[in-house]
Every structure is written in structure tokens, then in C-alpha cells.
GROMACS .gro file of C-alpha atoms in nm:
model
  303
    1UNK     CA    1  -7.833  -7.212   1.050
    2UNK     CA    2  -7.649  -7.582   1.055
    3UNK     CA    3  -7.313  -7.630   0.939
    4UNK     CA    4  -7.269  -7.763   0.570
    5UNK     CA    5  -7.285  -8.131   0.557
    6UNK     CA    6  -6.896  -8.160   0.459
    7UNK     CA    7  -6.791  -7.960   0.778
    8UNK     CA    8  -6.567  -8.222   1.009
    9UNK     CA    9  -6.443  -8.168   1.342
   10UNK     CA   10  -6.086  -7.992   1.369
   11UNK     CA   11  -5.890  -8.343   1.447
   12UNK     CA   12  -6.096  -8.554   1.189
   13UNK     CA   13  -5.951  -8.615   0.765
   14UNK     CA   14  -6.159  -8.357   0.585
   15UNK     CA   15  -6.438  -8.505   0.321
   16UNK     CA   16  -6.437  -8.332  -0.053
   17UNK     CA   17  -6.748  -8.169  -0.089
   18UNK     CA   18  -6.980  -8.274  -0.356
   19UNK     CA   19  -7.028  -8.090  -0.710
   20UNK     CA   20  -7.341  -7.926  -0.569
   21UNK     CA   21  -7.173  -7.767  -0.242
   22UNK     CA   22  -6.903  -7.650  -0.430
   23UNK     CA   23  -7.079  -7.455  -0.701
   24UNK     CA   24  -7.271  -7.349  -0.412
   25UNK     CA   25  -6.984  -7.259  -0.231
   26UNK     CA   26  -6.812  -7.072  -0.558
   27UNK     CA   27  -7.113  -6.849  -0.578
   28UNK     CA   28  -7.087  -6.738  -0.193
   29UNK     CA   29  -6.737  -6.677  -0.267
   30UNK     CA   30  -6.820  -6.439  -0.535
   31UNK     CA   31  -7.087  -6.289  -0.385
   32UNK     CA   32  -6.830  -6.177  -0.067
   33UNK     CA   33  -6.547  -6.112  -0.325
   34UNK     CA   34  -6.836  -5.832  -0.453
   35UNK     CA   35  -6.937  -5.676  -0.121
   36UNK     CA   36  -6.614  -5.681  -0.085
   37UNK     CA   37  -6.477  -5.482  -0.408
   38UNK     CA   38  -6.752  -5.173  -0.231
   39UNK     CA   39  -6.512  -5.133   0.052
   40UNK     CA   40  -6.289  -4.884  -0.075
   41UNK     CA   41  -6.545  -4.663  -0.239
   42UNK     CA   42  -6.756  -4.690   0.053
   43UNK     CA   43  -6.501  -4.611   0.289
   44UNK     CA   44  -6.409  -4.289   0.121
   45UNK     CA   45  -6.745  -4.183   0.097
   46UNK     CA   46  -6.718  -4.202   0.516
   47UNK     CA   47  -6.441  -4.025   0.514
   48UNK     CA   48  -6.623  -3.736   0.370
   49UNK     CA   49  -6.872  -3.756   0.715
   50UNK     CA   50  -6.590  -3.935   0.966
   51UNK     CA   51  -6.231  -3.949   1.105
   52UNK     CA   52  -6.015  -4.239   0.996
   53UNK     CA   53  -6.051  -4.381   1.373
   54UNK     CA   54  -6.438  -4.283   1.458
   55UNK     CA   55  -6.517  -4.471   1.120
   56UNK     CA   56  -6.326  -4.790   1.204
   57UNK     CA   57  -6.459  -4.778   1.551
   58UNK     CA   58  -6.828  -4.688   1.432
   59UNK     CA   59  -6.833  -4.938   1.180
   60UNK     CA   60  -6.697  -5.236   1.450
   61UNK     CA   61  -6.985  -5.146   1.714
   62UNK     CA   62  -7.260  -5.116   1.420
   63UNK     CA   63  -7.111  -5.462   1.285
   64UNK     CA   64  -7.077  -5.609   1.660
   65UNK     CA   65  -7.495  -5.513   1.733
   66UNK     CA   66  -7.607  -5.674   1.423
   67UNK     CA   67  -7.390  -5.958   1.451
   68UNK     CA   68  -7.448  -6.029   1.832
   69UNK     CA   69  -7.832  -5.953   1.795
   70UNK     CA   70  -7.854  -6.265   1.608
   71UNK     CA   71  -7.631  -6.455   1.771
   72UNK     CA   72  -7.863  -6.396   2.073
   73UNK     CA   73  -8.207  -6.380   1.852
   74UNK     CA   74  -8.099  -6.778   1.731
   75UNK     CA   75  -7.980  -6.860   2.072
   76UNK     CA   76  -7.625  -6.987   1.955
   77UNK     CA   77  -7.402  -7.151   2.218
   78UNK     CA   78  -7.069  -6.951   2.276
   79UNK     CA   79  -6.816  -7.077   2.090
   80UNK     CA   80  -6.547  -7.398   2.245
   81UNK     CA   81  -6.251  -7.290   2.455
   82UNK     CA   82  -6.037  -7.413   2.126
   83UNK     CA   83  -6.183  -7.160   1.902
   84UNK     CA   84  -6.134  -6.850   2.146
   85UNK     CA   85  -5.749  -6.859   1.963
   86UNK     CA   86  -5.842  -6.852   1.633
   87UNK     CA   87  -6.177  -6.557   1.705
   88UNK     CA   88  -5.888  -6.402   1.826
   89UNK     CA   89  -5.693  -6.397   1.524
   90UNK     CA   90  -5.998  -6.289   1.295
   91UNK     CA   91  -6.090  -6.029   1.510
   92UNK     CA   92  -5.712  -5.897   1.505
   93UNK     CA   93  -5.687  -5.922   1.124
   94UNK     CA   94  -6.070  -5.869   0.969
   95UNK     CA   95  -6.231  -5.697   1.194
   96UNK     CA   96  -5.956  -5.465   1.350
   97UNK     CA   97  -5.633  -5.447   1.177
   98UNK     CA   98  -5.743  -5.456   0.805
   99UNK     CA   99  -6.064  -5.185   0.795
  100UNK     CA  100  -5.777  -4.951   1.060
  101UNK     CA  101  -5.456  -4.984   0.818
  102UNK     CA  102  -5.669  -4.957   0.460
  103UNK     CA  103  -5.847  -4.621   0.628
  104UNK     CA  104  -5.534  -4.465   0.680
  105UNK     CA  105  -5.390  -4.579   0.375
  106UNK     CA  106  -5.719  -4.424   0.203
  107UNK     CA  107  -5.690  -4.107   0.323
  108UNK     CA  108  -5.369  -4.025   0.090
  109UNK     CA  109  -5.422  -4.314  -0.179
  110UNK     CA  110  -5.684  -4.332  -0.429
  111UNK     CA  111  -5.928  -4.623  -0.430
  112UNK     CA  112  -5.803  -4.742  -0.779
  113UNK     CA  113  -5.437  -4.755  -0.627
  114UNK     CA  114  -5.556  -4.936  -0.322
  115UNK     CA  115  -5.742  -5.191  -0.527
  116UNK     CA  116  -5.462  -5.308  -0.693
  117UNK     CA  117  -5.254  -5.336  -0.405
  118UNK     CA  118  -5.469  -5.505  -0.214
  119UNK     CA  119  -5.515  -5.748  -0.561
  120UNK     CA  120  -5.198  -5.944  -0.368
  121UNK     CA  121  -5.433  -6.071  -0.035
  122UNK     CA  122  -5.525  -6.378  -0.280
  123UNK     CA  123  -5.172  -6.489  -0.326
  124UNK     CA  124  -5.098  -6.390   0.070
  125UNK     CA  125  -5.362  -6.588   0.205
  126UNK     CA  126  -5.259  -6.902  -0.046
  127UNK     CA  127  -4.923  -6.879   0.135
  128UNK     CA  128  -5.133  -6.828   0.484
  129UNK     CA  129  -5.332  -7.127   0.400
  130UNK     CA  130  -5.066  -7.344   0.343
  131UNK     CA  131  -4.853  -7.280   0.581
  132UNK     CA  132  -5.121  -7.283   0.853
  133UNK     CA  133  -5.378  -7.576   0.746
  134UNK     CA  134  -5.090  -7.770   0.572
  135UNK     CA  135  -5.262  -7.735   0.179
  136UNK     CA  136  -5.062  -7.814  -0.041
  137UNK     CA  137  -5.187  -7.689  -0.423
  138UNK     CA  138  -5.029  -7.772  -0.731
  139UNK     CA  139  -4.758  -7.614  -0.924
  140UNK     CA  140  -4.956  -7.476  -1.169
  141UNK     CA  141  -5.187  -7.321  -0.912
  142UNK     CA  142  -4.896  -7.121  -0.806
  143UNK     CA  143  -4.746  -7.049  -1.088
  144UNK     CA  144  -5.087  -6.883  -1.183
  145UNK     CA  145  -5.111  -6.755  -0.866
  146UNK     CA  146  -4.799  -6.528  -0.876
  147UNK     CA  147  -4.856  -6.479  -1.262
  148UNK     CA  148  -5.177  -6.285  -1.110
  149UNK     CA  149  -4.945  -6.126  -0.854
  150UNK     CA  150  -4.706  -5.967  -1.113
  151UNK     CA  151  -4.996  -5.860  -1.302
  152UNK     CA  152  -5.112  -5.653  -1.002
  153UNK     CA  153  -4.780  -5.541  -0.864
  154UNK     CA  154  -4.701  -5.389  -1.202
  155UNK     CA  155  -5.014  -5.282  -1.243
  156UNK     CA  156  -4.971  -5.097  -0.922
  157UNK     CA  157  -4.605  -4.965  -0.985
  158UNK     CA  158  -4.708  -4.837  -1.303
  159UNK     CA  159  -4.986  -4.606  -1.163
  160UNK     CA  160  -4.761  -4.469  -0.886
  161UNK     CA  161  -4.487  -4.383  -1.084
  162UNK     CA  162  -4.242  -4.658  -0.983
  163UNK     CA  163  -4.217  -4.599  -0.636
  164UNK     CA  164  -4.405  -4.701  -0.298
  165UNK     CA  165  -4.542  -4.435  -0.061
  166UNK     CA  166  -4.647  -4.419   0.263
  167UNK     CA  167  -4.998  -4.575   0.212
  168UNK     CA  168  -4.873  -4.881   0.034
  169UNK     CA  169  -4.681  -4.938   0.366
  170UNK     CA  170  -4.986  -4.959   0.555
  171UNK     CA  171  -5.174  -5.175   0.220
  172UNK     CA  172  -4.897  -5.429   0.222
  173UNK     CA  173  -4.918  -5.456   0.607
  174UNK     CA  174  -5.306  -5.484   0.576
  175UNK     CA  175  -5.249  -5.750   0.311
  176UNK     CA  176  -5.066  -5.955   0.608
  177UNK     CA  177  -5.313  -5.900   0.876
  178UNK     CA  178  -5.612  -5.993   0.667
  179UNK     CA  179  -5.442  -6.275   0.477
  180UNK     CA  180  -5.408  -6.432   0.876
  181UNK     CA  181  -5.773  -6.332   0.965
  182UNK     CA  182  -5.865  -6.560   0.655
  183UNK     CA  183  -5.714  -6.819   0.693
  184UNK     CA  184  -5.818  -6.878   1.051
  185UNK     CA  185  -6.215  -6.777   0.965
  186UNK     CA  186  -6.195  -6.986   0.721
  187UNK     CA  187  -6.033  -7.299   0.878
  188UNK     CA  188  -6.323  -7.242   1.141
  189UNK     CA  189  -6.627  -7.231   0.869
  190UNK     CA  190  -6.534  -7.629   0.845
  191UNK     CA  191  -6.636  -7.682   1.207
  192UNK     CA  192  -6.891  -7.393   1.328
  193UNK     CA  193  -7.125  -7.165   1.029
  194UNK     CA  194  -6.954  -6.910   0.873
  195UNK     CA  195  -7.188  -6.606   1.012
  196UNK     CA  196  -7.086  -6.760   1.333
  197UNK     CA  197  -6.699  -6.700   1.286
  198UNK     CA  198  -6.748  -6.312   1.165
  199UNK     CA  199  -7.054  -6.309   1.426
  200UNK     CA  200  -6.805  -6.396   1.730
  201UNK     CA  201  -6.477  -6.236   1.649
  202UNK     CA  202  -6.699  -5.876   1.567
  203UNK     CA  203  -6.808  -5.959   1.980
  204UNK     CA  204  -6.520  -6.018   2.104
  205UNK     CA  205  -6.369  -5.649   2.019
  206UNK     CA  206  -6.715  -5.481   2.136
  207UNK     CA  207  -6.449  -5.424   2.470
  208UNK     CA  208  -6.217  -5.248   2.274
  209UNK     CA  209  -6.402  -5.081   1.984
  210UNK     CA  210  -6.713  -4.879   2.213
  211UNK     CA  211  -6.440  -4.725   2.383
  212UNK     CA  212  -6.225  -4.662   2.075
  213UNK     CA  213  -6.568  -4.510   1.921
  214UNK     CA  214  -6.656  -4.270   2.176
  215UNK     CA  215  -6.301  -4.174   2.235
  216UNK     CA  216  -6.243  -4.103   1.854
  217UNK     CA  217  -6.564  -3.894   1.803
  218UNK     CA  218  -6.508  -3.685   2.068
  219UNK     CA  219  -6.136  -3.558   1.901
  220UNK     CA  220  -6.247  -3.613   1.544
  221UNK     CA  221  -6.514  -3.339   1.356
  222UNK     CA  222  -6.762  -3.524   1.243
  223UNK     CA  223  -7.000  -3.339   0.918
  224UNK     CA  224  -7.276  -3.580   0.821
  225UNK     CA  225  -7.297  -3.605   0.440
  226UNK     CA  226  -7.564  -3.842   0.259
  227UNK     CA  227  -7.243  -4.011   0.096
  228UNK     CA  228  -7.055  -4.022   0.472
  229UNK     CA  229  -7.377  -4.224   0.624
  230UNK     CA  230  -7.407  -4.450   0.325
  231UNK     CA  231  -7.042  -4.530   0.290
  232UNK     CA  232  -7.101  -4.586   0.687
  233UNK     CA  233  -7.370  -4.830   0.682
  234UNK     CA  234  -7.184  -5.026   0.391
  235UNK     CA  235  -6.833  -5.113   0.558
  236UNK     CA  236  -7.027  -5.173   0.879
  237UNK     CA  237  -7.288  -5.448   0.742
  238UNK     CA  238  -7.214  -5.469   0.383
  239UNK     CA  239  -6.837  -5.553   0.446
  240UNK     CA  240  -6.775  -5.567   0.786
  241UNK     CA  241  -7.064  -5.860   0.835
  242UNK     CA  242  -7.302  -5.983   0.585
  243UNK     CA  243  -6.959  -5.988   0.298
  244UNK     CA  244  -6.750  -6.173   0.536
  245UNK     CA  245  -7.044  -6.452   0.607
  246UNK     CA  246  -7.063  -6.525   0.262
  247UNK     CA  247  -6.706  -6.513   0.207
  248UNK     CA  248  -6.658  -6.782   0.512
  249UNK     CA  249  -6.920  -7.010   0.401
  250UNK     CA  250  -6.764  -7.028   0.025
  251UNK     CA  251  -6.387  -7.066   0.141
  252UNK     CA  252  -6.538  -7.373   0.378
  253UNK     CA  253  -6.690  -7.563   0.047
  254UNK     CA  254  -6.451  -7.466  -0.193
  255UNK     CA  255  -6.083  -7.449  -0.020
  256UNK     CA  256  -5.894  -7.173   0.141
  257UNK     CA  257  -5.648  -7.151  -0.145
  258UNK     CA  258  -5.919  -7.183  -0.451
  259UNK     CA  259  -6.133  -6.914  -0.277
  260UNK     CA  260  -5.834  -6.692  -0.244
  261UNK     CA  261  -5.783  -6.690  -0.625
  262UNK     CA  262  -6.143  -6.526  -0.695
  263UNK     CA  263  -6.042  -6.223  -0.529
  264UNK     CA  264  -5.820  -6.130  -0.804
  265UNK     CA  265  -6.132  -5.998  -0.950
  266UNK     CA  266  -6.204  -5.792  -0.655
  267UNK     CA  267  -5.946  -5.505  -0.756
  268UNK     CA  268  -6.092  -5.458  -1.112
  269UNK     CA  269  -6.429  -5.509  -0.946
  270UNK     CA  270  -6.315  -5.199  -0.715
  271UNK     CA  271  -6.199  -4.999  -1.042
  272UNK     CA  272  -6.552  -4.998  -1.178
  273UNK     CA  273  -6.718  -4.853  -0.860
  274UNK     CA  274  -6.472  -4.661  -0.821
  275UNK     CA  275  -6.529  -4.490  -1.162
  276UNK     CA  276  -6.862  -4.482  -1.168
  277UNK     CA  277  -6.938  -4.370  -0.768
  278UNK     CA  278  -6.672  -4.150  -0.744
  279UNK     CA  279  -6.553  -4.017  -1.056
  280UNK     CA  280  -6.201  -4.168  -1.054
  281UNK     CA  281  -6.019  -4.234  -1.355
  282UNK     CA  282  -5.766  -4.502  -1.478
  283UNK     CA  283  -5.509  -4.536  -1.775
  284UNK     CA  284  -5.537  -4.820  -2.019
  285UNK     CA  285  -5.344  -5.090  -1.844
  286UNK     CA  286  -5.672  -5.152  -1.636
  287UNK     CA  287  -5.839  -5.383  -1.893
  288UNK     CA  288  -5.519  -5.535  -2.009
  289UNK     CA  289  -5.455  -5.614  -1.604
  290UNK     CA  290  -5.791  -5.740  -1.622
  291UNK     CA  291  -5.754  -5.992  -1.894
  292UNK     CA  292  -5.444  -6.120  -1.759
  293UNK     CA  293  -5.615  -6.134  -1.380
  294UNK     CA  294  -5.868  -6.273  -1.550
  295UNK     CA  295  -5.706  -6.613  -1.710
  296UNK     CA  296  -5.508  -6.661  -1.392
  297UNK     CA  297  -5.797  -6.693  -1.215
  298UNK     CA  298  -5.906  -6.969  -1.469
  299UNK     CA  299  -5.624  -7.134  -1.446
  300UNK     CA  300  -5.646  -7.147  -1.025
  301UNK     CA  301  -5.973  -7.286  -1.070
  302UNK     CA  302  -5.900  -7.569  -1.271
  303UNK     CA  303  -5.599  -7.673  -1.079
   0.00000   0.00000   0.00000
């Protein structure tokens, strides 16, 4: 795979992309904001077959072996010296700190509650983005931004009675770690291919998550369910990989900040499967959420 033709190196001015590589772009977006809005679901179908840890840890090394066999398959060059940094910080945040904090979360929170929390990443990783690559969007980006924010956090307060528990402290701490692991992956899509950003950082915790893997399935029961293998397979090459290639390639065309924005759908997104695969159910402030998620993410798109 070659780099997109508006990719510059990390010291040069970046180029707009053209109309065509940013529709483009949009559509890979979306297509990672919808792998994406599986995670949850998936991941508590695992948990029906897997520990909180052995799934995290499974789904790294199953992630790392598809990602590094074609990394070696296409013969790709390991990555500069400069990059090592930033690998680092997607590994920390994508591939290690955001799948760990969300399980845990998951295994006292419903997937509908988690979606909405986790509705806030797009307004995190604006703030990310801007502080790290120096973007600077407009006010009425923000202002639709946070309108999109509120929506969600009440939204969220409203379904848990008012009041924050214990797995919203490890959501909101997810929302951090993955809003970081964004914003580096996808300042590095502009200067290496996005499958090679995901590709590398899932490599570069192979050290820490075989151990982690045959540590945790040794102390954790593990009762293999056809829902516990599927959810498996999903966060480990739906989500873990194949999502978060998309996802890079579409916040390279189309803007750290812009890309952000679409995954205020990803919550509702979440509410759907979540309904329909496992038989959750929601009050009626989901579709007004939606329509007001919705326009703000109109709004973010033509600003």
C-alpha cells in the first residue's frame, strides 16, 4: 500500500487534500466509526467465554499476528527512530489502555450506558488534536462540538440516575487514553499508511501482551460459548485492526478534528446492536439524543 498523495513529511506545511480524497477519506472514517460502534456488543459477548484480562490479552496477540503477518508478507521497512514515540503512544492508548479500561467498565455497565459515555472521545480527541498538532477549528465547530457533548453527557446522566459509578470512572479515563492514541495514529497516517500505524503499535506490545495472555488464562475460567468466540474474533480483527486502519486512513484525508465529529454517531450506532444482538433496551431519549447528535455532526462538517 503507498501513502495517499496529500501525505507530507512531519517538518513540511501540510497540502489540503482534494474533493476526491476527502470524500474518500469521509467514507473510511465511517466505515471505522461502524466497526467501531460493534465493540461493546462484541466485547460482552467475550465476556460470556473470557476473563476481562485473558480477553484483552487474547484479542492484542490475535490482532498483533494478523497485523505483523502482513507487515512481513509486504515486506514493510520498520518504522523511523522518530515514530518509535508516537507507536508508543498508540499502543498505550488503542491498543492497551482503551480495550483494558472499557472491559472492566463492561463488566458492571451496560453497553447502551457505555456508548454514550464513550459518545465524549470525539470532543476529547478535538481538544487532543489541537493541543498536540496545533489545529485550530472554528468557533462554530466547537460550539457544535460541545453542543454534541451535552447531548451525550445528559443523555448518559439521565440513564444512570444522576450519578456516576464506578465504571464511568474507568469510561472517562478510557476516553483520555484513546483520545491520545488518536491523535498520535492519526498525525502519523500523514507520513506512513494508516494499516501501518495500527500494524506497528499492535507489534510493539506482542512483549507485553503473550505474557499477559498466558498469565491471565491460566487464573481466569475460560467456557467457550459460540457468542464468546465471535465477540473474540470481532474486537481482535474487527476493532482491534482492520476498524482502526480505516479509521487512520480517513482522519489522514479528512482532519483529526473533522474525523473526530463522526463518531458522535458511533454511540447511537452502538444502541442499535446493542438492541438487536443482545436484547438491551433504552428509554425514549435515545432518538431525541440522536437527532440532536445528529445535527451537531452536520454542523462539524460544514465548519
Amino acid at each position: 500500500m503507498r501513502t495517499q498523495s496529500s501525505a507530507t513529511t512531519a517538518s513540511s506545511i501540510a497540502v489540503p487534500a482534494p474533493p476526491e480524497s476527502r470524500s474518500l477519506g469521509t467514507v473510511q472514517a465511517l466505515l471505522g466509526v461502524i466497526a467501531f460502534s460493534l465493540t461493546f456488543p462484541s466485547t460482552a459477548w467475550g465476556l460470556e467465554s473470557f476473563g476481562p484480562w485473558s480477553l484483552v490479552a487474547v484479542r492484542g496477540v490475535l490482532a498483533a499476528l494478523v497485523a505483523g503477518g502482513c507487515l512481513l508478507a509486504l515486506r514493510v521497512r520498520l518504522p523511523a527512530r522518530r515514530h518509535l514515540a508516537g507507536l508508543a503512544v498508540v499502543a498505550a492508548g488503542v491498543v492497551l489502555g482503551f480495550p483494558m479500561l472499557t472491559t472492566l467498565a463492561l463488566e458492571t455497565s451496560t453497553t447502551a450506558h457505555a456508548a454514550v459515555v464513550v459518545g465524549l472521545l470525539p470532543l476529547t480527541t478535538a481538544v487532543f488534536s489541537a493541543l498536540r498538532t496545533g489545529a485550530r477549528p472554528s468557533r462554530r465547530f466547537w460550539l457544535a462540538a460541545v453542543a454534541g457533548a451535552v447531548a451525550v453527557i445528559a443523555f448518559t446522566l439521565g440513564q444512570s440516575g444522576g450519578a456516576l459509578t464506578v465504571a464511568d470512572g474507568y469510561l472517562f479515563a478510557a476516553l483520555l487514553v484513546c483520545a491520545a492514541g488518536y491523535t498520535e495514529g492519526g498525525r502519523l497516517a500523514r507520513v506512513m499508511p494508516g494499516w501501518q500505524v495500527i500494524g506497528w503499535a499492535l507489534v510493539l506490545c506482542l512483549p507485553l501482551s503473550v505474557p499477559a495472555a498466558a498469565v491471565a488464562l491460566a487464573h481466569e475460567p475460560v467456557h467457550l460459548t459460540g457468542h464468546g468466540i465471535a465477540g473474540l474474533l470481532w474486537v481482535a480483527l474487527g476493532s482491534q485492526f482492520l476498524g482502526l486502519v480505516v479509521w487512520y486512513r480517513g482522519m489522514a484525508a479528512i482532519g483529526i478534528p473533522r474525523a473526530s465529529q463522526l463518531q458522535l454517531a458511533q454511540p447511537l450506532l452502538t444502541l442499535v446492536w446493542s438492541a438487536l444482538l443482545l436484547g438491551e433496551h433504552f428509554t425514549a431519549a435515545a432518538p431525541l439524543t440522536a437527532v440532536a447528535v445528529l445535527v451537531c455532526i452536520a454542523v462539524t462538517q460544514r465548519s
